[in-house]
Structure formats: structure tokens, C-alpha cells
Short mmCIF file of C-alpha atoms in Angstrom, two decimals:
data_model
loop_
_atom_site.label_atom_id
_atom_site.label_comp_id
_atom_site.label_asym_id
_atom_site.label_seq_id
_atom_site.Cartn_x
_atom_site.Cartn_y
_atom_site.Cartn_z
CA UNK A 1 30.49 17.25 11.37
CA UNK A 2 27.07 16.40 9.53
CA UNK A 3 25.76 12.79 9.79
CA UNK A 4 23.57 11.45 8.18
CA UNK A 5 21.41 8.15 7.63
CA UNK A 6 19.68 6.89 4.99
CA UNK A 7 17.52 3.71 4.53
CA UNK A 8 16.79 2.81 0.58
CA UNK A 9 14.24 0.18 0.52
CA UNK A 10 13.14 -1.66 -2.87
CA UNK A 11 9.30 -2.72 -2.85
CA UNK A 12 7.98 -5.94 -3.71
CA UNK A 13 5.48 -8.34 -3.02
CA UNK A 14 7.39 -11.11 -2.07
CA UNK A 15 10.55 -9.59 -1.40
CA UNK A 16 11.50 -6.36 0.01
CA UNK A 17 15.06 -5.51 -0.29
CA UNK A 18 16.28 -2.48 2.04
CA UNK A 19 19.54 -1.13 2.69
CA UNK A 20 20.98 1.38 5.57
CA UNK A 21 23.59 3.43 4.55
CA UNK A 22 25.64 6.38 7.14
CA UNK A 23 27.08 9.83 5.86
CA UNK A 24 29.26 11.21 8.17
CA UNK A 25 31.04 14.16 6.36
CA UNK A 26 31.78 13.28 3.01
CA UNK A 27 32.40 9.61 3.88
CA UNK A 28 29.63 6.90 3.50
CA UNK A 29 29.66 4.02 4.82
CA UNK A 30 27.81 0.92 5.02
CA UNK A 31 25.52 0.13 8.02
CA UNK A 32 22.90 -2.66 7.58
CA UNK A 33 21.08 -4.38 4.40
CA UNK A 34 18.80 -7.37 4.55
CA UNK A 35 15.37 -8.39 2.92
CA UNK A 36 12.01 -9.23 4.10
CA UNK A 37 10.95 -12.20 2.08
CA UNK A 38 7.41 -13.47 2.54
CA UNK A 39 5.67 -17.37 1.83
CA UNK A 40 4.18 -16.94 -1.44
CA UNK A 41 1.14 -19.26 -0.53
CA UNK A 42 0.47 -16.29 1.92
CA UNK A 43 -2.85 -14.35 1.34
CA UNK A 44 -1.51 -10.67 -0.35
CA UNK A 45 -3.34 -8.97 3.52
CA UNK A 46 -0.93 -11.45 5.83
CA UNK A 47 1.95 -10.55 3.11
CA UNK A 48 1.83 -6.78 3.45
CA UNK A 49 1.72 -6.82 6.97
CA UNK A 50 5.00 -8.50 7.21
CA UNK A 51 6.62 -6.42 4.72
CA UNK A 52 5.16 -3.75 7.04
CA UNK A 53 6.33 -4.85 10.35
CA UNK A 54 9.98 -6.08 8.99
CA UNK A 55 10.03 -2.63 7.62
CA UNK A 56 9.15 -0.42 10.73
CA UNK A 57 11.66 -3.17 12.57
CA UNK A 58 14.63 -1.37 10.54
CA UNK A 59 13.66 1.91 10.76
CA UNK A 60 13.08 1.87 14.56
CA UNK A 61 16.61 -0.54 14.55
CA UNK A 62 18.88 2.12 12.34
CA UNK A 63 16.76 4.83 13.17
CA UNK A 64 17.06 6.34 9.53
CA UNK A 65 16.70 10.37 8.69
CA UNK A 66 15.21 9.83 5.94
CA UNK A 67 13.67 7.46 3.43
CA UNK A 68 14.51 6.46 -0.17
CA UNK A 69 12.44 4.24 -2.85
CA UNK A 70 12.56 4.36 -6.51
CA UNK A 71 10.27 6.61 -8.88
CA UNK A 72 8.35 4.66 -10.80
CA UNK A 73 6.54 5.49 -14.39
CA UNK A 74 6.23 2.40 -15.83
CA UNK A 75 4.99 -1.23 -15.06
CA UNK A 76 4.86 -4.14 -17.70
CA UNK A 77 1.23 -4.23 -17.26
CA UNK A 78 -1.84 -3.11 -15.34
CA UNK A 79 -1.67 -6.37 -13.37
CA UNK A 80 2.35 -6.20 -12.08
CA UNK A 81 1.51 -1.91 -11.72
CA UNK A 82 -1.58 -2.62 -9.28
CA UNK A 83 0.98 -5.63 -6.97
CA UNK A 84 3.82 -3.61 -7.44
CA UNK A 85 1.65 -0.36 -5.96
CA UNK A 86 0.44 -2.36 -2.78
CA UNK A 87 4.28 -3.23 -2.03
CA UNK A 88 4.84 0.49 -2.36
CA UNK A 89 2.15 2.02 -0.67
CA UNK A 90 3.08 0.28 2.12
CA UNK A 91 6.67 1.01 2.15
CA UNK A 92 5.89 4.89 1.71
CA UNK A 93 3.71 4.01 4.85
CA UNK A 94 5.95 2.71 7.49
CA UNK A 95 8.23 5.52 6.84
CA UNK A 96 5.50 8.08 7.04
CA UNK A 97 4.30 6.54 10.21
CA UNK A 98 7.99 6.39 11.11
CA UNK A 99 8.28 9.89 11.02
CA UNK A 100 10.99 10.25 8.12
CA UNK A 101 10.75 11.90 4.88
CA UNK A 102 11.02 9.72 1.24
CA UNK A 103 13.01 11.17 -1.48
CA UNK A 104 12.70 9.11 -4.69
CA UNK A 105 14.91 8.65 -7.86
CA UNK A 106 14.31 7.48 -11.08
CA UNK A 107 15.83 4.33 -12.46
CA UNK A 108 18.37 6.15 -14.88
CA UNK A 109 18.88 8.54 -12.08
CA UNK A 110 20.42 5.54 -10.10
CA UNK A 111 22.07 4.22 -12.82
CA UNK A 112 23.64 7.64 -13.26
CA UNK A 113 24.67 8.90 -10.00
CA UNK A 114 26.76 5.20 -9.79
CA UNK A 115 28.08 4.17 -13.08
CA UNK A 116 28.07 7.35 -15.03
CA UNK A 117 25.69 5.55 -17.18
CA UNK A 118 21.95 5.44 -17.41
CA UNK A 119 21.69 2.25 -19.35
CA UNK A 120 24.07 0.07 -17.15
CA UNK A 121 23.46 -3.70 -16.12
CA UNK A 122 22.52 -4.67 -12.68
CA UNK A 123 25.79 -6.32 -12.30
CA UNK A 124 27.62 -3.09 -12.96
CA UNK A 125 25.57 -1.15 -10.33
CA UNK A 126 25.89 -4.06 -7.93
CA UNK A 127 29.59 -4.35 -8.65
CA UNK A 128 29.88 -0.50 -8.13
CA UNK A 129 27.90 -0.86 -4.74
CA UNK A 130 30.28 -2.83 -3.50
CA UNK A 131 33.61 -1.18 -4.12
CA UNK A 132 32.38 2.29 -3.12
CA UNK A 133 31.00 0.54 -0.28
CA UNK A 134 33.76 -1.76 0.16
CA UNK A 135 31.66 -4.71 1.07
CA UNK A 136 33.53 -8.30 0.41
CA UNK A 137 30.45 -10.51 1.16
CA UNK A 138 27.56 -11.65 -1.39
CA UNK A 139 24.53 -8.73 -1.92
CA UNK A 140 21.21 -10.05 -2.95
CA UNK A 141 19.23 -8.09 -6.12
CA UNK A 142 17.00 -6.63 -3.60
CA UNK A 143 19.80 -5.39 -1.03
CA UNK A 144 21.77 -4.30 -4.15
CA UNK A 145 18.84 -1.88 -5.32
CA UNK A 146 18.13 -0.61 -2.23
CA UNK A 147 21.96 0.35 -1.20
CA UNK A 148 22.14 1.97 -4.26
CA UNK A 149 19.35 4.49 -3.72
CA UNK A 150 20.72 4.85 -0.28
CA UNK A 151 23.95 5.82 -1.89
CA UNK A 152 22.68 7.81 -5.05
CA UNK A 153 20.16 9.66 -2.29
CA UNK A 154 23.19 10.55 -0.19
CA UNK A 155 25.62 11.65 -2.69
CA UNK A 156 23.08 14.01 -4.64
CA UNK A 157 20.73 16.79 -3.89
CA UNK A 158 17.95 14.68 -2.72
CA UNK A 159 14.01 15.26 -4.39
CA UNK A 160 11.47 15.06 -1.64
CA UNK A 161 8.32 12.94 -2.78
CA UNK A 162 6.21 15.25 -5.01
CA UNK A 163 8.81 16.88 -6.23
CA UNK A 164 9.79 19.63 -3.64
CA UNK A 165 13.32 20.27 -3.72
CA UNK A 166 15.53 18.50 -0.23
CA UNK B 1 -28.31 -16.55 17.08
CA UNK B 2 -25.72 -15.28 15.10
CA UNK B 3 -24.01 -11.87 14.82
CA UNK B 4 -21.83 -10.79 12.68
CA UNK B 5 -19.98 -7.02 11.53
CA UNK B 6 -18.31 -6.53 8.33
CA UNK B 7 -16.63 -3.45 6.99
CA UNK B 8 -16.15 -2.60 3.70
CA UNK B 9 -13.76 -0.36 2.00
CA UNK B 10 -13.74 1.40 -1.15
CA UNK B 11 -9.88 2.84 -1.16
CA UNK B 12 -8.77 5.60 -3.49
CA UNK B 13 -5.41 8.20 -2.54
CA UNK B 14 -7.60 10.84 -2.43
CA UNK B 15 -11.01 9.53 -0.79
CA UNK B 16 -11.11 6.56 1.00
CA UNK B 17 -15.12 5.43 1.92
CA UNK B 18 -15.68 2.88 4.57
CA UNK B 19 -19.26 1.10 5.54
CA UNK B 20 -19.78 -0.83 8.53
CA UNK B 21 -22.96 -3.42 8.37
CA UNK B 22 -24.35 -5.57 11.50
CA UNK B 23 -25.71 -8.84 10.89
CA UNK B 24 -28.58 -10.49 13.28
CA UNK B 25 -29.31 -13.72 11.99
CA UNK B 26 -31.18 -13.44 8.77
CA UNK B 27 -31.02 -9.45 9.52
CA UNK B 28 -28.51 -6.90 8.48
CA UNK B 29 -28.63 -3.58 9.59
CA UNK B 30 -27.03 -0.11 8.93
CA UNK B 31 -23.75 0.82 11.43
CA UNK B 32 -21.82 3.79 10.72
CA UNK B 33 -20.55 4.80 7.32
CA UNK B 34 -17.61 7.66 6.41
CA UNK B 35 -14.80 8.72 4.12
CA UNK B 36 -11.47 9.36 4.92
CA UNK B 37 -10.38 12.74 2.78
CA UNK B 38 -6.41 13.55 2.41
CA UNK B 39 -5.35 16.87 1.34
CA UNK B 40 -4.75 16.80 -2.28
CA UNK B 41 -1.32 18.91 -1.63
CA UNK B 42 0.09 16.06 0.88
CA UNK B 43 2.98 14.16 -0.15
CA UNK B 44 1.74 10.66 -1.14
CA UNK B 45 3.32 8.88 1.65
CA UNK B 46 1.36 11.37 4.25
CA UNK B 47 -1.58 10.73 2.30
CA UNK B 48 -1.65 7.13 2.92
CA UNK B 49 -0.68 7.70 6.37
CA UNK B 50 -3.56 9.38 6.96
CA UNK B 51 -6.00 6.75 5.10
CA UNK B 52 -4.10 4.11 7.42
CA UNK B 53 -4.98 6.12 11.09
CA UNK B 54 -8.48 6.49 9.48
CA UNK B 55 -9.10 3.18 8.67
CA UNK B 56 -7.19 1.42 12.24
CA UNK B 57 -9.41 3.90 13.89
CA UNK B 58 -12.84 3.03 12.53
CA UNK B 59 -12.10 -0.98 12.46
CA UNK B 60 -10.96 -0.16 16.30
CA UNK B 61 -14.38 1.59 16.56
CA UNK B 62 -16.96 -0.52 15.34
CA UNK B 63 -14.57 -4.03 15.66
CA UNK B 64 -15.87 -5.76 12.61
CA UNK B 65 -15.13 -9.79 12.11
CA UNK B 66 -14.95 -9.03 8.09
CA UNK B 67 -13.20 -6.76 5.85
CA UNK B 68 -14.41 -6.63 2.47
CA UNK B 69 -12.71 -4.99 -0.51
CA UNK B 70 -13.29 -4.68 -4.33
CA UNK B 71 -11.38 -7.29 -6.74
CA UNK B 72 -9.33 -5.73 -9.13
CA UNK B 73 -8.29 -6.77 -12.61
CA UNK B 74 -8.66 -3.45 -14.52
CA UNK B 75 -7.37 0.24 -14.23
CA UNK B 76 -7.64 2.77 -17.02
CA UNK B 77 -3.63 2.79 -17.04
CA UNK B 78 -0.92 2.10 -15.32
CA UNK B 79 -0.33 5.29 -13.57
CA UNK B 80 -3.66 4.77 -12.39
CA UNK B 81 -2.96 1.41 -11.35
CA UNK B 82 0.32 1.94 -9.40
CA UNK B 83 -2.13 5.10 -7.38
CA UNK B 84 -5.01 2.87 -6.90
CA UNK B 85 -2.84 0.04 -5.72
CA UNK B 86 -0.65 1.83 -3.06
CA UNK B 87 -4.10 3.03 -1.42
CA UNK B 88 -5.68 -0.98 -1.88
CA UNK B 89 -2.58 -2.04 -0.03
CA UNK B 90 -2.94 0.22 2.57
CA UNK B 91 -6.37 -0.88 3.10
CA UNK B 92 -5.61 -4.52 2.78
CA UNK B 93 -2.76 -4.01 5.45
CA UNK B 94 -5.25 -1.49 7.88
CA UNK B 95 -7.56 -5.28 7.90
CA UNK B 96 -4.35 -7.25 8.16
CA UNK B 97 -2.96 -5.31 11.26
CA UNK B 98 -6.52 -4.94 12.63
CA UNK B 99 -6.63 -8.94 12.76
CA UNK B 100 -9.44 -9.74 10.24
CA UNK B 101 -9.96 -11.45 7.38
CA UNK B 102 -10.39 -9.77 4.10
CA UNK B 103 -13.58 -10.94 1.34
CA UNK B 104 -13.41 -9.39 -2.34
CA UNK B 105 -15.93 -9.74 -4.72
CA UNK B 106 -15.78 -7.79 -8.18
CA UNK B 107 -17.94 -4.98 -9.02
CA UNK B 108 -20.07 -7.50 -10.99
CA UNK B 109 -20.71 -9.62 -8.68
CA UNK B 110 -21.73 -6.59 -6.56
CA UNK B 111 -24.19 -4.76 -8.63
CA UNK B 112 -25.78 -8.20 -9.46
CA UNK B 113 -25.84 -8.91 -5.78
CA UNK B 114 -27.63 -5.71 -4.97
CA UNK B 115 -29.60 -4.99 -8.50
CA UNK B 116 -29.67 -8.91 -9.98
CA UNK B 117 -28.52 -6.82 -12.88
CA UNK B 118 -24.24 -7.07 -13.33
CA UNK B 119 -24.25 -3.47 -15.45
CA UNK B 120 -26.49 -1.43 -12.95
CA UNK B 121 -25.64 2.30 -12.79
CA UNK B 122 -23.65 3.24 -9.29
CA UNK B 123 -27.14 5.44 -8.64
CA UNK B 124 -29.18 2.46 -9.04
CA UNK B 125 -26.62 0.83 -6.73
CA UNK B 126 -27.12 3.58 -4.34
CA UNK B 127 -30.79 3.35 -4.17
CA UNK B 128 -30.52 -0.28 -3.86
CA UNK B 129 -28.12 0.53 -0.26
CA UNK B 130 -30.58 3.08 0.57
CA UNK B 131 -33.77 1.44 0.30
CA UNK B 132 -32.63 -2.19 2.02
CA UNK B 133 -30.44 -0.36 4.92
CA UNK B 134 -33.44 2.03 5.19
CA UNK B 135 -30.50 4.71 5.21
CA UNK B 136 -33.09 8.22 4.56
CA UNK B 137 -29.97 10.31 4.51
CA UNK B 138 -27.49 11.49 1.86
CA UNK B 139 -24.55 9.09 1.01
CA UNK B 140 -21.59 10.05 -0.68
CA UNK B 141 -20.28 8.03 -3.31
CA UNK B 142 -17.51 6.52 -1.90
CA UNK B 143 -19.21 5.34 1.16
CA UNK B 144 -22.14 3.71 -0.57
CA UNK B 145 -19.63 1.49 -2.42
CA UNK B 146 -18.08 0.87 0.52
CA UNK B 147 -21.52 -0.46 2.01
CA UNK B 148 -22.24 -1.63 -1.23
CA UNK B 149 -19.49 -4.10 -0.49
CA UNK B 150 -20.16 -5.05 3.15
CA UNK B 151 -23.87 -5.91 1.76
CA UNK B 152 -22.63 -8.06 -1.05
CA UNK B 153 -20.53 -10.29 1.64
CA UNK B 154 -22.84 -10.18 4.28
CA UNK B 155 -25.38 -11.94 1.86
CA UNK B 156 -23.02 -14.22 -0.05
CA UNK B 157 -20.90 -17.13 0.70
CA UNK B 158 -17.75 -15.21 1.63
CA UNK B 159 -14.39 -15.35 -0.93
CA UNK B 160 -11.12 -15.49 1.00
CA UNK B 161 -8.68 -13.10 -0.67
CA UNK B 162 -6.66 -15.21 -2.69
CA UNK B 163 -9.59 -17.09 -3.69
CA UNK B 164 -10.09 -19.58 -0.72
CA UNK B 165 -14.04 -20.39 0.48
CA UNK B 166 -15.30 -18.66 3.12
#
């Protein structure tokens, strides 16, 4: 039988959401999903290095196949685009120096692949997360996002970063 | 009498350019300078691996005290943004893992550092690096920023990223 494991992680510079997620067949189930929060007063360096280390923690921990983040086109402003990109880079990082390939979806594609719906609330994806997944205890945002790329990764034909097909 | 060795990096997804400087006292004098060049065709996430081995490898090499990077407030967009910042975070983190601090100063303060003129051309900027380090040989761009940088610090009261004194 195929198995499978998938880690979605969801970028930011104070928090980093990630989520583990294991297909064994057709079933998925829920393995792991935590966040790596980080002092704000830190200086942006000391912050991406523990984003870096609490991420290459859970990848050597679940020992993921592959990696999932989200596709992004769009950023308020140049400001939150240029923060939001050092988050980023260094998640793309630790699983490149992890060894694992990232797949990314957009958004709507998430939105999609769980509700049926591309312009669906948070709540409704998180609320989806956790029947499929049927997890009774509280998800943070963060976790939320990052289960559901986990789960939209492993229930679709994934698109390797740059656009080659999985 | 003091000694001190700063590295500074000029970080782009495509071309990274480093520049390592040596200061003797009042002296400072030319180290080692290079670019780190990804593939084009690389997924992003290789790319930045690759920028991340190349930078760990020259701060193992010449073990500078100082990293020094360009402030950022502007990007022509904010695709260009997100790139630029996933390949600044990798850089910040490359200083952050290596165990040294990291200076920024903005390209203004930089070409009036080097020039005493804040909208010098880069190739006045260049022959500025040239003629002080008494470097005779070609420089590529991206590596005479990069010492362009590492000058700038190395003769100014040092900013701590996130806007701390030196």
C-alpha cells in the first residue's frame, strides 16, 4: 500500500504554523501540527533562525516526503511582500536542505480542494480541517493553514515548485 | 591594536555577491570577494539552498565578526519584493546561523559614505572600492556592492539590525 507524508507549513515572521499530515492508501490521517512562534522584540536575523531550526526540528521529527507552502501573488504592500518573503525563503530552505521537494497551491486552490468553494471563510476551511481530519481539540490559524495544504497537497495531483507537474 | 573582519552581502535569487574587508586599527584592507550564481532553471527552493551553502561556506572561510546587509524600504513591485526578500532572509539567516551580528545601512548612506555624494552612479561607487581597497582587478557588480557595504560599516558607527547602536 502507498504511504505517504506530507508537512504543510504556513510562513510568517512571527509565527510559523506547520502541519504533518499521513496518506496511507486513500486514508489520511492526522500526524503532528504545532507553530514556531518567535519574541517580537527579537532582531528579524535571531527570528529567522528559529523559524529555521523549529522547522528542520519537524522535518527530521516526521520525516516528511515532501513539502507544501502556499503560492503567493499578492502582498498588501511592498513592505508586508519583502517580511513575508524572508519567512518564506527560509521555509523553502529547510526543506531544500532537508532533502524534500515543495509543491505549492494557490489560496483559492485550498479553498477549493476543501470547501468546494474558492471564496470560503477561514472558519469554514478550519471547520472542514477538522472533520475530515477528525480532530476534537482547538487548531490555531497557523496550524489550520498549514493542515490544509497538507491535506489539499495530498488529495490532488500535486504542482512541484516552478510549475513542473508531481 | 584592534582587528576586525566584516562581510558584506548583496543578496539577489539569482546572484548573490559577498565582500570580505579586514580592519587593522585605523586600516582596512581588501580580503576575498565572490558571487554565488544559481542556475536560472533551479527550483527556487534549490536556488536558495545553494546561496545558503555559499554563504555558510565563505563566513566559515574568512570568519568575519560583522555581517553587513543593505536596508530595504523599496522594490519596484511586489513580485519583486517577495523574490528579493526570500534571498535577504536567507542571507540574514546564513549571518544568524554563522553566529554574527548583522549592520544595514541604506544605499544612501552608502554611496555618501564612499562618494560624500548620496546619488553617486554604482560605477562611481565602484571606482570609489577600487581605488581605496587598491583592488587593480575587475569586480563584478554584485561583489563591489557587497564590499561597498563592508566599507560603509567598517568606517561608520555600526547600526544593529532593528535599529539598535552598534
Amino acid at each position: 500500500m502507498s504511504l505517504k507524508t506530507a508537512i504543510g507549513i504556513d510562513p510568517g515572521s512571527i509565527v510559523c504554523g506547520y502541519g504533518v499530515l499521513r496518506k496511507e492508501g486513500k486514508s489520511i490521517s492526522y500526524v503532528a501540527s504545532g507553530e514556531i512562534t518567535v519574541p517580537k522584540g527579537q532582531p528579524l536575523p535571531e527570528r529567522l533562525r528559529r523559524i529555521y531550526e523549529g522547522l528542520r526540528k519537524a522535518i527530521e521529527t516526521y520525516n516528511p516526503d515532501e513539502a507544501v507552502v502556499e503560492k503567493i501573488f499578492f502582498a498588501s504592500n511592498i513592505k508586508a511582500a519583502l517580511s513575508l518573503g524572508h519567512a518564506r525563503g527560509v521555509a523553502l530552505l529547510s526543506a531544500s536542505v532537508g532533502g524534500i521537494p515543495v509543491f505549492e497551491y494557490s489560496p483559492l486552490e485550498v479553498k477549493k480542494a476543501l470547501t468546494g468553494y474558492g471564496r470560503a471563510e477561514k472558519s469554514q476551511v478550519m471547520a472542514m480541517i477538522k472533520a475530515i481530519l477528525n480532530i476534537d481539540v482547538a487548531l490555531s490559524p497557523d496550524s489550520s493553514d498549514a493542515l490544509a495544504l497538507a491535506l489539499t497537497h495530498l488529495n490532488m495531483e500535486g504542482i512541484l515548485y516552478g510549475g513542473g507537474k508531481h
